[in-house]
mmCIF file of C-alpha atoms in Angstrom:
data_model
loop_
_atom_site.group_PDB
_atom_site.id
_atom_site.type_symbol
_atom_site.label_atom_id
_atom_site.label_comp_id
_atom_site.label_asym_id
_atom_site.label_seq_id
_atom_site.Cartn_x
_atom_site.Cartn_y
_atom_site.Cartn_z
ATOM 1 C CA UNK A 1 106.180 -10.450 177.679
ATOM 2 C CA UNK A 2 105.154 -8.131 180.226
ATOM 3 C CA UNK A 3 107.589 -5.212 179.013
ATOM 4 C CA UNK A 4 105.793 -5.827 175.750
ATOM 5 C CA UNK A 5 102.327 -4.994 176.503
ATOM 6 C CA UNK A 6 103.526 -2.428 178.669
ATOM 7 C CA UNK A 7 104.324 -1.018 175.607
ATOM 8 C CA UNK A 8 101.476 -1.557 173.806
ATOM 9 C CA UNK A 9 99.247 -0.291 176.759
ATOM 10 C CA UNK A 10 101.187 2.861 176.451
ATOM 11 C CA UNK A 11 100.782 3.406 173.001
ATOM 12 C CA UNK A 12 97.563 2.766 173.095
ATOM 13 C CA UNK A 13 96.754 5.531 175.862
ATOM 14 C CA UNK A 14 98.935 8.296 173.003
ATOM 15 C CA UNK A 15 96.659 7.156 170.585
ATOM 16 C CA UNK A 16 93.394 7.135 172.667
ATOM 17 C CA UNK A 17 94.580 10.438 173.634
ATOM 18 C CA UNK A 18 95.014 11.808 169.840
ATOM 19 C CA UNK A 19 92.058 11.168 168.310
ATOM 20 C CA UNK A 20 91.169 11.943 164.504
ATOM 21 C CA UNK A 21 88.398 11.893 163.053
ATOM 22 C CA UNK A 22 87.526 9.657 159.311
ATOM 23 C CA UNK A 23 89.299 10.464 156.990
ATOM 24 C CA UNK A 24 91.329 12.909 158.810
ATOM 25 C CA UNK A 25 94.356 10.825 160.556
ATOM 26 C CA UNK A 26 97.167 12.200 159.362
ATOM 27 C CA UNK A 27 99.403 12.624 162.873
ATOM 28 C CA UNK A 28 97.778 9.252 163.266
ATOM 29 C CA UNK A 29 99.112 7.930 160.278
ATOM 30 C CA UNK A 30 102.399 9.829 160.539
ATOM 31 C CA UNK A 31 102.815 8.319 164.203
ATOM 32 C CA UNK A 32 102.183 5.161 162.600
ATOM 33 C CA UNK A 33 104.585 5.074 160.102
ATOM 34 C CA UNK A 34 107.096 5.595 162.717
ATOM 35 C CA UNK A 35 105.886 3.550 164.949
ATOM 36 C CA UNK A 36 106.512 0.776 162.002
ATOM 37 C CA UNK A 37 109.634 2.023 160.746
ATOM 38 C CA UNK A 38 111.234 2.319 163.966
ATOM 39 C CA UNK A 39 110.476 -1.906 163.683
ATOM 40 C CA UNK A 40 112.143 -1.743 160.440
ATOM 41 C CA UNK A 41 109.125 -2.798 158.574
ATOM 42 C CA UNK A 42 108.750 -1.532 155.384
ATOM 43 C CA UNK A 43 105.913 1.021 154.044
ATOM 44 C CA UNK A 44 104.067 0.474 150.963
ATOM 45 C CA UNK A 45 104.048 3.223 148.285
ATOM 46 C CA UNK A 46 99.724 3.579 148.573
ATOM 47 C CA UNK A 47 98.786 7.093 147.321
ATOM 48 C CA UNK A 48 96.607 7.186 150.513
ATOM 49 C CA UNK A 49 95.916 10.611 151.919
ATOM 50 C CA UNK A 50 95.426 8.650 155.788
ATOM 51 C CA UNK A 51 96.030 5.390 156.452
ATOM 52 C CA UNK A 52 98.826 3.172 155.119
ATOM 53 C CA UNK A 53 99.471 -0.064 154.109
ATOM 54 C CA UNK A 54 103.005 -1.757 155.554
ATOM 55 C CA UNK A 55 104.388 -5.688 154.924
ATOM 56 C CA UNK A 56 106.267 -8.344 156.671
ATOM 57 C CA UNK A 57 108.005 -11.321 154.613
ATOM 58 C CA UNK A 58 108.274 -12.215 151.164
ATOM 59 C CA UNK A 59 106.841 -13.863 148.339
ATOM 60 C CA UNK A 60 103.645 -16.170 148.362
ATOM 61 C CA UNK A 61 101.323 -16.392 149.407
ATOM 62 C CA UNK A 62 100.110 -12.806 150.693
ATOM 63 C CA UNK A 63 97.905 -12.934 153.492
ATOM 64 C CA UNK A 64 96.292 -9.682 155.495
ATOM 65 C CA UNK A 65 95.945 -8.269 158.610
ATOM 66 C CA UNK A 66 93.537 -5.028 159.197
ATOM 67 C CA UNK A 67 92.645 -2.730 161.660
ATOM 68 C CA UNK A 68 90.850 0.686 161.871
ATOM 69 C CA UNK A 69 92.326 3.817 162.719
ATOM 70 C CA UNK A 70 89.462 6.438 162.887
ATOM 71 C CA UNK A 71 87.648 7.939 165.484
ATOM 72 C CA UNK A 72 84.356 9.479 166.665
ATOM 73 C CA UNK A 73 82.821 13.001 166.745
ATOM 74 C CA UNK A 74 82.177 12.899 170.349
ATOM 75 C CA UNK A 75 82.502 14.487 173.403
ATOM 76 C CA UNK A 76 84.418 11.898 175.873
ATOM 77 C CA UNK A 77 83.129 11.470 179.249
ATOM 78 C CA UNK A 78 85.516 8.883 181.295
ATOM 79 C CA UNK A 79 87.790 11.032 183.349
ATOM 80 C CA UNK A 80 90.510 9.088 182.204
ATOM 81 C CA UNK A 81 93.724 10.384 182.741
ATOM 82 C CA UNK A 82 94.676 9.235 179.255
ATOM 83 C CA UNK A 83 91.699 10.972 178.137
ATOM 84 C CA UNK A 84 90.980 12.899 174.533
ATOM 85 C CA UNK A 85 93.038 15.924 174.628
ATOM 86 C CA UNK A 86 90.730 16.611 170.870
ATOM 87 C CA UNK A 87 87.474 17.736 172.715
ATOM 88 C CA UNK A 88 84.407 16.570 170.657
ATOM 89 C CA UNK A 89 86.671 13.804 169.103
ATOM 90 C CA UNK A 90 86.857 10.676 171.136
ATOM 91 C CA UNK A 91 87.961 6.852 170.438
ATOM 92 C CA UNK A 92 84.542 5.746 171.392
ATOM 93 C CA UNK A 93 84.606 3.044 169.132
ATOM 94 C CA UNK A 94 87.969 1.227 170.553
ATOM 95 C CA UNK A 95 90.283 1.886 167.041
ATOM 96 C CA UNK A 96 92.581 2.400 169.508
ATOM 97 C CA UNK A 97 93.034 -0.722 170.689
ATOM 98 C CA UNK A 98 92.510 -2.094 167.447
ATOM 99 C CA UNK A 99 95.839 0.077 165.736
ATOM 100 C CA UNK A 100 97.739 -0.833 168.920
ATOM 101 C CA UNK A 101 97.229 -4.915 168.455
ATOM 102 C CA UNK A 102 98.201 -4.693 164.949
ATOM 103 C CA UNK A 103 101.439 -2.523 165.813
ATOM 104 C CA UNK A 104 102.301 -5.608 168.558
ATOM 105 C CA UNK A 105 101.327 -8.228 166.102
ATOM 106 C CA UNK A 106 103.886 -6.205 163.486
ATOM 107 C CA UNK A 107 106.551 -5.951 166.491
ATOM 108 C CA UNK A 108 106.129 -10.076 166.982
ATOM 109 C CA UNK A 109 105.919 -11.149 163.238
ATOM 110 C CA UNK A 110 108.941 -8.791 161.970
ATOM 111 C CA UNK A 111 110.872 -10.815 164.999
ATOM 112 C CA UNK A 112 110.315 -13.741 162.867
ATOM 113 C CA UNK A 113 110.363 -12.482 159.414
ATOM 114 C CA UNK A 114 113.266 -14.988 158.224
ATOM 115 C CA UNK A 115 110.893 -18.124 159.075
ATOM 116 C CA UNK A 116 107.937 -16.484 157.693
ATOM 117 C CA UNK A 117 106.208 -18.853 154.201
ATOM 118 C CA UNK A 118 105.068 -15.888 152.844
ATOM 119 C CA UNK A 119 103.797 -12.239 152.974
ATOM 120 C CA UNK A 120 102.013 -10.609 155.758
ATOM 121 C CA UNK A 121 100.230 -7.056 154.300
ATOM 122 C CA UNK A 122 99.574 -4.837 157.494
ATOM 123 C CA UNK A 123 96.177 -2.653 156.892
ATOM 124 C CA UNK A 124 96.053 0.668 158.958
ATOM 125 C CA UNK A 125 92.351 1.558 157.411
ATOM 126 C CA UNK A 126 91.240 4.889 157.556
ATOM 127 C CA UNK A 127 87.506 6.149 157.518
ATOM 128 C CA UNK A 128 85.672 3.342 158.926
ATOM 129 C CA UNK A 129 83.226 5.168 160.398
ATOM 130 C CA UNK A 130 81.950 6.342 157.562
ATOM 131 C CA UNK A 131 82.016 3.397 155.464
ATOM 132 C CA UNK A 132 84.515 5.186 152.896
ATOM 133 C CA UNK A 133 88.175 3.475 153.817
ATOM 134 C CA UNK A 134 87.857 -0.096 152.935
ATOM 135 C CA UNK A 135 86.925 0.614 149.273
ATOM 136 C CA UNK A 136 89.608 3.422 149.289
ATOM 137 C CA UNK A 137 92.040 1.130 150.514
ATOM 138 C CA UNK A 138 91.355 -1.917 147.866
ATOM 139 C CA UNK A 139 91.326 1.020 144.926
ATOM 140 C CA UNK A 140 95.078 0.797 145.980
ATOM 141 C CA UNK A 141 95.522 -2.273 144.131
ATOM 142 C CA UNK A 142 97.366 -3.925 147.294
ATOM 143 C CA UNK A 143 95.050 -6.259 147.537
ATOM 144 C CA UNK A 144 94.942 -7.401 144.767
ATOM 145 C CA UNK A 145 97.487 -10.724 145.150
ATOM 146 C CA UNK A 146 95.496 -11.195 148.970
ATOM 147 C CA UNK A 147 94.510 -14.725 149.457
ATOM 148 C CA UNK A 148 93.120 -14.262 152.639
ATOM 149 C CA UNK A 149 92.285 -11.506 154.839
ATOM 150 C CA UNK A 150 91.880 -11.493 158.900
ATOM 151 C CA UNK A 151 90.312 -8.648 161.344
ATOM 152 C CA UNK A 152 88.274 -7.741 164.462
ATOM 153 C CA UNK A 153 86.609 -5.670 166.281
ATOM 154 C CA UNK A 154 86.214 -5.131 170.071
ATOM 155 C CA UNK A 155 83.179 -5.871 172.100
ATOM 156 C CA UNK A 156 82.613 -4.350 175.341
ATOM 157 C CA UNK A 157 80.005 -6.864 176.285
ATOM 158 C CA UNK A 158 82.615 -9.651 176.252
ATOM 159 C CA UNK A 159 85.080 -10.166 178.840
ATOM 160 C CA UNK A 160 88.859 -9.476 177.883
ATOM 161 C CA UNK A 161 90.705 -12.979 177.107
ATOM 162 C CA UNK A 162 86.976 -14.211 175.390
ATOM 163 C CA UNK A 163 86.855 -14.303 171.616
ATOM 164 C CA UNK A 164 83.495 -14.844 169.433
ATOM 165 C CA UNK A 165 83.806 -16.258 166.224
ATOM 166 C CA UNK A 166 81.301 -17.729 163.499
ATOM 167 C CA UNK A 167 80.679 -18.921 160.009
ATOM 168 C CA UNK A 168 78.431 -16.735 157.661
ATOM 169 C CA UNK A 169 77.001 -13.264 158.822
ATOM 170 C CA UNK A 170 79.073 -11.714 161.473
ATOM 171 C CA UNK A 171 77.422 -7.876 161.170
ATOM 172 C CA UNK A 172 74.293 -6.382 159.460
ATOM 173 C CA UNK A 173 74.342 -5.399 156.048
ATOM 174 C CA UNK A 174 73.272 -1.420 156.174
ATOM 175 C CA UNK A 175 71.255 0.586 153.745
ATOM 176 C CA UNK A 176 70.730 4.328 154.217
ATOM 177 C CA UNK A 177 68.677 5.750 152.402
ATOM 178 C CA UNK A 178 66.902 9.542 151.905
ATOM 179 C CA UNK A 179 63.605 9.771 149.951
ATOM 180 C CA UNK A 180 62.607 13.608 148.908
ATOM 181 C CA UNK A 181 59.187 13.969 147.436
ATOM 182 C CA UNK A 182 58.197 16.914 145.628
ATOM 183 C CA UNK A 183 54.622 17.547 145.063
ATOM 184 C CA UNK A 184 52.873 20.799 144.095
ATOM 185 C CA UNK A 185 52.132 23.618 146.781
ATOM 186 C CA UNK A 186 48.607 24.824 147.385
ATOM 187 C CA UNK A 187 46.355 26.585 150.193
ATOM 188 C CA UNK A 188 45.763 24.266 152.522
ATOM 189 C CA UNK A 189 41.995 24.897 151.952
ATOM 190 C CA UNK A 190 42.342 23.898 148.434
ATOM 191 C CA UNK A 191 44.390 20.673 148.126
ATOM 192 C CA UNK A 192 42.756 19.551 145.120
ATOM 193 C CA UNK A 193 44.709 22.505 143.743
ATOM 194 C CA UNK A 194 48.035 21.133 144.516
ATOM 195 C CA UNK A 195 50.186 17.701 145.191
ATOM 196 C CA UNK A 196 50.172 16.783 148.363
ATOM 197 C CA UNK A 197 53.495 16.154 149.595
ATOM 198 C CA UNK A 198 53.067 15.006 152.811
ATOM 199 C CA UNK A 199 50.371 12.562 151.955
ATOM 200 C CA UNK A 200 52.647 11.082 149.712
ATOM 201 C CA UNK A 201 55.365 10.718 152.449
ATOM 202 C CA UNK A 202 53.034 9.151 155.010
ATOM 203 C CA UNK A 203 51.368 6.927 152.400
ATOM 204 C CA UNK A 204 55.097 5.913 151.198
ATOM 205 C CA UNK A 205 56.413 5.257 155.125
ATOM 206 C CA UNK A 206 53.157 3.254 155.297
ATOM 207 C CA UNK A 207 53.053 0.799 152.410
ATOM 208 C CA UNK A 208 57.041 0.240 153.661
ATOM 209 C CA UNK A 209 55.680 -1.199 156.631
ATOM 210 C CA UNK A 210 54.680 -4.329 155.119
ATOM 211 C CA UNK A 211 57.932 -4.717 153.503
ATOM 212 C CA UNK A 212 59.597 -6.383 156.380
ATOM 213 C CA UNK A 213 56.080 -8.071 157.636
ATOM 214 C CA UNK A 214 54.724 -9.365 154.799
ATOM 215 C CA UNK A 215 57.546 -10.347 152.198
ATOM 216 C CA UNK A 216 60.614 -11.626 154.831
ATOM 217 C CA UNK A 217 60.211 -14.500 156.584
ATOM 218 C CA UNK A 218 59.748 -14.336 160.474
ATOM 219 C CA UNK A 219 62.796 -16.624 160.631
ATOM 220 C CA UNK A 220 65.004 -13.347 158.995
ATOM 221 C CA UNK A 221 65.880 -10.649 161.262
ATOM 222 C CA UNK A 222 65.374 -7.599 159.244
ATOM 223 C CA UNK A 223 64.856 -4.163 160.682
ATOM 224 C CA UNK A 224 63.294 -1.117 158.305
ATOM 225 C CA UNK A 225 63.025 2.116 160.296
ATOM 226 C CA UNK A 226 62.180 5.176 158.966
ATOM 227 C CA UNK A 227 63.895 7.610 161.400
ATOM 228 C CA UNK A 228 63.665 11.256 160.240
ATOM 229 C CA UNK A 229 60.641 13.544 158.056
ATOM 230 C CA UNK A 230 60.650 17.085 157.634
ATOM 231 C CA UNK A 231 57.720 18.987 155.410
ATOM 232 C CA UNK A 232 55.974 21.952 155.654
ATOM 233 C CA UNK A 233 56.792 25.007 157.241
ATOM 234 C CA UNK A 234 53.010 26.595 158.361
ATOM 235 C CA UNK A 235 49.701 25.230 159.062
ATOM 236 C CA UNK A 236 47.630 26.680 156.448
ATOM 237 C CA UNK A 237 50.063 25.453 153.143
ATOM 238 C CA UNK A 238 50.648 22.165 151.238
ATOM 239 C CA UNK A 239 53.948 21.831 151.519
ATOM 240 C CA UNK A 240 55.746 21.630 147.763
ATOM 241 C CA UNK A 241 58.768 19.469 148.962
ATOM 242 C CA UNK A 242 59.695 17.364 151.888
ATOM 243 C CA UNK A 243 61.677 13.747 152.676
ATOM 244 C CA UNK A 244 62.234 11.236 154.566
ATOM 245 C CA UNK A 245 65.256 8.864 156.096
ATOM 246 C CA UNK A 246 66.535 6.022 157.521
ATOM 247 C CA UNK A 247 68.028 2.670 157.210
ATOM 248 C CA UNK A 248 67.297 -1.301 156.216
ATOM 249 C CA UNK A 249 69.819 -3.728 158.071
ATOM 250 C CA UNK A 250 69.745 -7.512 157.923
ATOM 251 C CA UNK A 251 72.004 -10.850 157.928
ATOM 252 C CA UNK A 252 71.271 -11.998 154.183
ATOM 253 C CA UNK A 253 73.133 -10.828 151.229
ATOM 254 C CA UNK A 254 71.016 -11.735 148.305
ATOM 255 C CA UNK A 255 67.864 -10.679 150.909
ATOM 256 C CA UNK A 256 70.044 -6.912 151.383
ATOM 257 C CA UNK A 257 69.151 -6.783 147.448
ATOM 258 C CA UNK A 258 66.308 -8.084 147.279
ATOM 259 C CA UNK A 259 64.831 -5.482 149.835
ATOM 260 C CA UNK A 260 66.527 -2.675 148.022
ATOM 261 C CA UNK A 261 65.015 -3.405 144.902
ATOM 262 C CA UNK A 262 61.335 -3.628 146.158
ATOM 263 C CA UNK A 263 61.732 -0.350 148.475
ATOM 264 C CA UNK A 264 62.788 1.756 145.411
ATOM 265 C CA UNK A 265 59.499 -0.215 143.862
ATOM 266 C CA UNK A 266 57.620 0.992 146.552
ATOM 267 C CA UNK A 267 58.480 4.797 147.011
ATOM 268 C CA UNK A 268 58.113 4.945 142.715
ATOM 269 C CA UNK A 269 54.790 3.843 142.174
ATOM 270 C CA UNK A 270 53.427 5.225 145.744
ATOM 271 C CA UNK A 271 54.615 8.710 144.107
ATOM 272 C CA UNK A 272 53.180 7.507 140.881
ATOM 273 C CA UNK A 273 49.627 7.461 142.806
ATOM 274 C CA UNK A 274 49.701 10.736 143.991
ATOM 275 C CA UNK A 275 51.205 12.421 140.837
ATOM 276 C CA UNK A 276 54.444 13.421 142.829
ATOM 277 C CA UNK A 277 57.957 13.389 141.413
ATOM 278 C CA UNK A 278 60.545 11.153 143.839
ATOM 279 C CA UNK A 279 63.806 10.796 144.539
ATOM 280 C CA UNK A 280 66.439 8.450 146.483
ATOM 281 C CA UNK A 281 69.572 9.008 146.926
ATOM 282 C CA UNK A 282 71.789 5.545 148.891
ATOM 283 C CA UNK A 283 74.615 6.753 150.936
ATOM 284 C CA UNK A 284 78.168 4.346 150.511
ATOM 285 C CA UNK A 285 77.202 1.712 153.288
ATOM 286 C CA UNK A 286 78.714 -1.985 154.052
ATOM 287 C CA UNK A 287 76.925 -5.209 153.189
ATOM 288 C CA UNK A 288 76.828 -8.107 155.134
ATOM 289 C CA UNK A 289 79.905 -8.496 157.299
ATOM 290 C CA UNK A 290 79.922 -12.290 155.999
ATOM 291 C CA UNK A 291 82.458 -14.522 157.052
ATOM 292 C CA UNK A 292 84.078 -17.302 154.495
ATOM 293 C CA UNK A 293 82.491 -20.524 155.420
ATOM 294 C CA UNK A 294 85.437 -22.308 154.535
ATOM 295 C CA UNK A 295 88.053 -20.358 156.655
ATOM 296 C CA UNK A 296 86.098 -19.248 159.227
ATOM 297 C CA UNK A 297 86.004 -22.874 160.467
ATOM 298 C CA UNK A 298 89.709 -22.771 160.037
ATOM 299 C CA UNK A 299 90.506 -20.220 162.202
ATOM 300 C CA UNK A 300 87.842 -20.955 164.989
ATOM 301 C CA UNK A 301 90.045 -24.096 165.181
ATOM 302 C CA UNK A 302 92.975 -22.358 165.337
ATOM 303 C CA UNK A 303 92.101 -19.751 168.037
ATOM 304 C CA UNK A 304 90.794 -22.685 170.290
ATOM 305 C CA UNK A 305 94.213 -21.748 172.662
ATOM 306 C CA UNK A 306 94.486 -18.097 172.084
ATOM 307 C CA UNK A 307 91.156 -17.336 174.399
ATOM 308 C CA UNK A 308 87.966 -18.456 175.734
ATOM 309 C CA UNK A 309 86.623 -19.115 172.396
ATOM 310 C CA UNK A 310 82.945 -18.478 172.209
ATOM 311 C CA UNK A 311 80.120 -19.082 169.103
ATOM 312 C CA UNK A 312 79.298 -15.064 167.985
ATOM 313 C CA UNK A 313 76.223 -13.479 168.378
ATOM 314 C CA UNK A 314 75.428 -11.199 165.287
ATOM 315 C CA UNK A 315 75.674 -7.790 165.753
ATOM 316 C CA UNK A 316 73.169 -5.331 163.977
ATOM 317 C CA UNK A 317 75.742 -2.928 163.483
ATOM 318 C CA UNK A 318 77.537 -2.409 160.334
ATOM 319 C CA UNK A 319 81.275 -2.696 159.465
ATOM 320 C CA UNK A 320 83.147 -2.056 156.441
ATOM 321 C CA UNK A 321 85.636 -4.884 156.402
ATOM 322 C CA UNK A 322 82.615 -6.380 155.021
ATOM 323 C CA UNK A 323 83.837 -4.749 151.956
ATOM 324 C CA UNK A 324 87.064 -6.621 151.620
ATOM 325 C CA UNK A 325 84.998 -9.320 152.173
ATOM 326 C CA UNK A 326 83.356 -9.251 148.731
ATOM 327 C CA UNK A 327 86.640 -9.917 147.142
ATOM 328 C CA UNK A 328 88.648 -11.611 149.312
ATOM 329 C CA UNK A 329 87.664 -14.787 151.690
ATOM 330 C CA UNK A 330 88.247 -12.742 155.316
ATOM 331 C CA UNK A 331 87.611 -13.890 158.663
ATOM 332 C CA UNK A 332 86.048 -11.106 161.644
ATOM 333 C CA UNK A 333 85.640 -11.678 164.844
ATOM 334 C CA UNK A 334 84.571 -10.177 168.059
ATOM 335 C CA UNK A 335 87.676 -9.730 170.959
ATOM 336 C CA UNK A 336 86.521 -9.068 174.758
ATOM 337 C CA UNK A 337 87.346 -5.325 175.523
ATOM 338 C CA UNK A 338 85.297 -4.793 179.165
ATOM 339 C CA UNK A 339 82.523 -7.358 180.397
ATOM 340 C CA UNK A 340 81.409 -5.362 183.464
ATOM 341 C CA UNK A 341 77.472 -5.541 183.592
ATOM 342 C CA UNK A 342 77.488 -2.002 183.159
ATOM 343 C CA UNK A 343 80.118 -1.465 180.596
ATOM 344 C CA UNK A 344 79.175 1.075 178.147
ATOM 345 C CA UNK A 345 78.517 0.374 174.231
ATOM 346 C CA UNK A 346 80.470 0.818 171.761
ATOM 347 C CA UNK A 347 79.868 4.790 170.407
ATOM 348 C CA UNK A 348 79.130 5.866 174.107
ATOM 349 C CA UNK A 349 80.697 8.777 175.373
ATOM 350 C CA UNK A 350 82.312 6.542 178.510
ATOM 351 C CA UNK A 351 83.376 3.790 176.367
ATOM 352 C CA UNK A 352 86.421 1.867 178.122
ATOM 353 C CA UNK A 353 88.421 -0.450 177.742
ATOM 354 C CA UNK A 354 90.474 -3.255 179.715
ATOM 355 C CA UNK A 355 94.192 -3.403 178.438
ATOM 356 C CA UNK A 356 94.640 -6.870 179.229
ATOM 357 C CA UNK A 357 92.425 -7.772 176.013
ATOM 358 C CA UNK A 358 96.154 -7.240 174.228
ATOM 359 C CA UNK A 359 97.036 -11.021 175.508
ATOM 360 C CA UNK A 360 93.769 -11.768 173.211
ATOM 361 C CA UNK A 361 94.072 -9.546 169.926
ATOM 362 C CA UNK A 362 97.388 -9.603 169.678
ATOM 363 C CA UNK A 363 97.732 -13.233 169.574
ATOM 364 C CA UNK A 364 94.661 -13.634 167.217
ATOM 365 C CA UNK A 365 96.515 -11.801 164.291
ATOM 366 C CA UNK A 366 99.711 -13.501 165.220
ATOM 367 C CA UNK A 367 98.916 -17.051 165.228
ATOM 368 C CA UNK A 368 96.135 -17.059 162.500
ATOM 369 C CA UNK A 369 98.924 -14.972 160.419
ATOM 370 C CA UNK A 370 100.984 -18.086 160.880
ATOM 371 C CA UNK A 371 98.920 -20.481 160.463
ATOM 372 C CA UNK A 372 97.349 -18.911 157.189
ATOM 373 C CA UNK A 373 100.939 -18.782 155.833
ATOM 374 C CA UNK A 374 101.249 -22.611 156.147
ATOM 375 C CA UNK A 375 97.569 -23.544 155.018
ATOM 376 C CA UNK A 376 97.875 -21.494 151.708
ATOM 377 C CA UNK A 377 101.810 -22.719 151.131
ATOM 378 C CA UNK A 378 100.661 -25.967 150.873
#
């Protein structure tokens, strides 16, 4: 097996080396495709601009595999000599290594195609980053016939060979959100003249406050932080227009509604008060990265002898498998990519990672693949 991570260490260093940025991967995808076709794997028809969807196998049932393929708008920083030749693009985020894994797990399960009990769809998502590819990709209609659906994503903070797994929330649900207030301008010595604009921001970012400490319970970890304002222009003017942004994250689905509902209460009848006009506008962000109850127990126990198989600590970040996740049961987990006490975060300009984490991911979509085959045959 050496020669065959060799490989995949190799390819991974071309890609790391190529980065593109979301929704812009097309010599990604291009390299791709021939990376798959060279395997003699066959390439779905997807009307994709980036991105492709490929399969291994026949008939039912269908079961998926996905990995992201977009990178980062930054400036790398590790003196690698595999390092971004794309300066200000960088795959700080470890898609890299997540592309590479499913191209072994494709060069292992097309070995074995004859045995296969079923389908295996192969998901090279674009545009994760910006929370765009997952619903582009299930507009396709290729998932359609999906009975189950398996990814991951690499975390520096675990060792490579360790894998973190658990039932329910696996990654915050994310809400971004932009409030603009427009009020009426006036001299600054006359405010009764006007709307005051910026009162009505602070009063709004204010009364938010208590949304998190006095409706959620303690026991909920929910963050609301309000993390940009602009208004105003001079000292001596009421400002006519000015807004606000940020972000709600948190672990509870029906909660991730709940909170969305009463902050648009909020910011309508704060403006309400002062007589301003409102608006909010929601950028396209992931719920809850939840995992199935069911089949997340199914694969911890299958992944006991792939790695060091650890309980997962939720991460705050967001992830838009989560999307699949709303129509398909899907299993995420977190793969060791570094474990040094120093090792950089994910999104960090000196992100690395350690290439024997292969021996981990690789196996993870192999031998769940298998394994989902025979549990949904039955």
């Amino acid at each position: 097996m050496k020669q065959f991570y060799d490989k995949l260490v190799k390819t991974r260093h071309y890609l790391h080396q190529h980065p593109e940025l979301s929704g812009q991967e097309y010599e990604t995808t291009a390299f791709l495709k021939r990376y798959l076709q060279d395997l003699g794997i066959k390439i779905l028809d997807t009307g994709l601009e980036t991105g492709l969807i490929a399969e291994i196998g026949q008939g039912k049932p269908v079961i998926a595999l996905r990995a992201d393929i977009d990178a980062l708008p930054i400036l790398e920083q590790t003196g690698l000599p595999y390092a971004s030749q794309n300066p200000g693009v960088m795959h700080a985020c470890g898609h890299d290594f997540h592309q590479a894994s499913l191209l072994g797990a494709a060069e292992l399960l097309k070995a074995m195609e004859e045995d296969l009990q079923g389908t295996v769809r192969l998901i090279f998502q674009p545009a994760e980053e910006t929370s765009q590819g997952a619903s582009q990709v299930l507009a396709t209609g290729l998932l359609d016939d999906v009975v189950a659906i398996i990814g991951f994503h690499n975390m520096p903070q675990l060792k490579a060979g360790q894998i973190a797994l658990k039932a329910g929330a696996m990654m915050a649900g994310v809400e971004k959100f932009k409030v603009t207030v427009e009020g009426v301008s006036s001299h600054a010595a006359r405010p009764d003249l006007g709307v005051d604009t910026v009162l009505t921001l602070i009063s709004m970012i204010q009364n938010l406050q208590a949304l998190v400490s006095r409706t959620v319970s303690p026991f909920e970890p929910v963050v609301l932080s309000v993390t940009h304002i602009e208004a105003g222009a001079t000292w001596n003017v009421l400002p006519q227009n000015g807004f606000f942004e940020g972000t709600i994250r948190c672990f509870n689905p029906e909660l991730q509604k709940r909170l969305k509902a009463d902050f648009i209460r909020i910011v309508e009848h704060t403006a309400e008060n002062f007589g301003a006009k409102v608006s909010i506008v929601w950028d396209q962000t992931p719920p809850v990265t939840y995992n199935d109850l069911e089949l997340a127990e199914l694969i911890f126990e299958n992944s006991q002898n792939i790695g060091e198989l650890l309980p997962a600590q939720p991460s705050s970040a967001g992830e838009d498998f989560a999307f699949y996740q709303e129509k398909i049961p899907g299993v995420f987990a977190f793969i060791g990519s570094n474990g040094a006490a120093d090792a950089p975060d994910l999104h960090h300009d000196s992100m690395m990672i350690d290439d024997t984490a292969f021996q981990v991911s690789v196996p993870y979509y192999v031998e769940n693949a298998l394994f989902l085959l025979k549990h949904y045959k039955k």
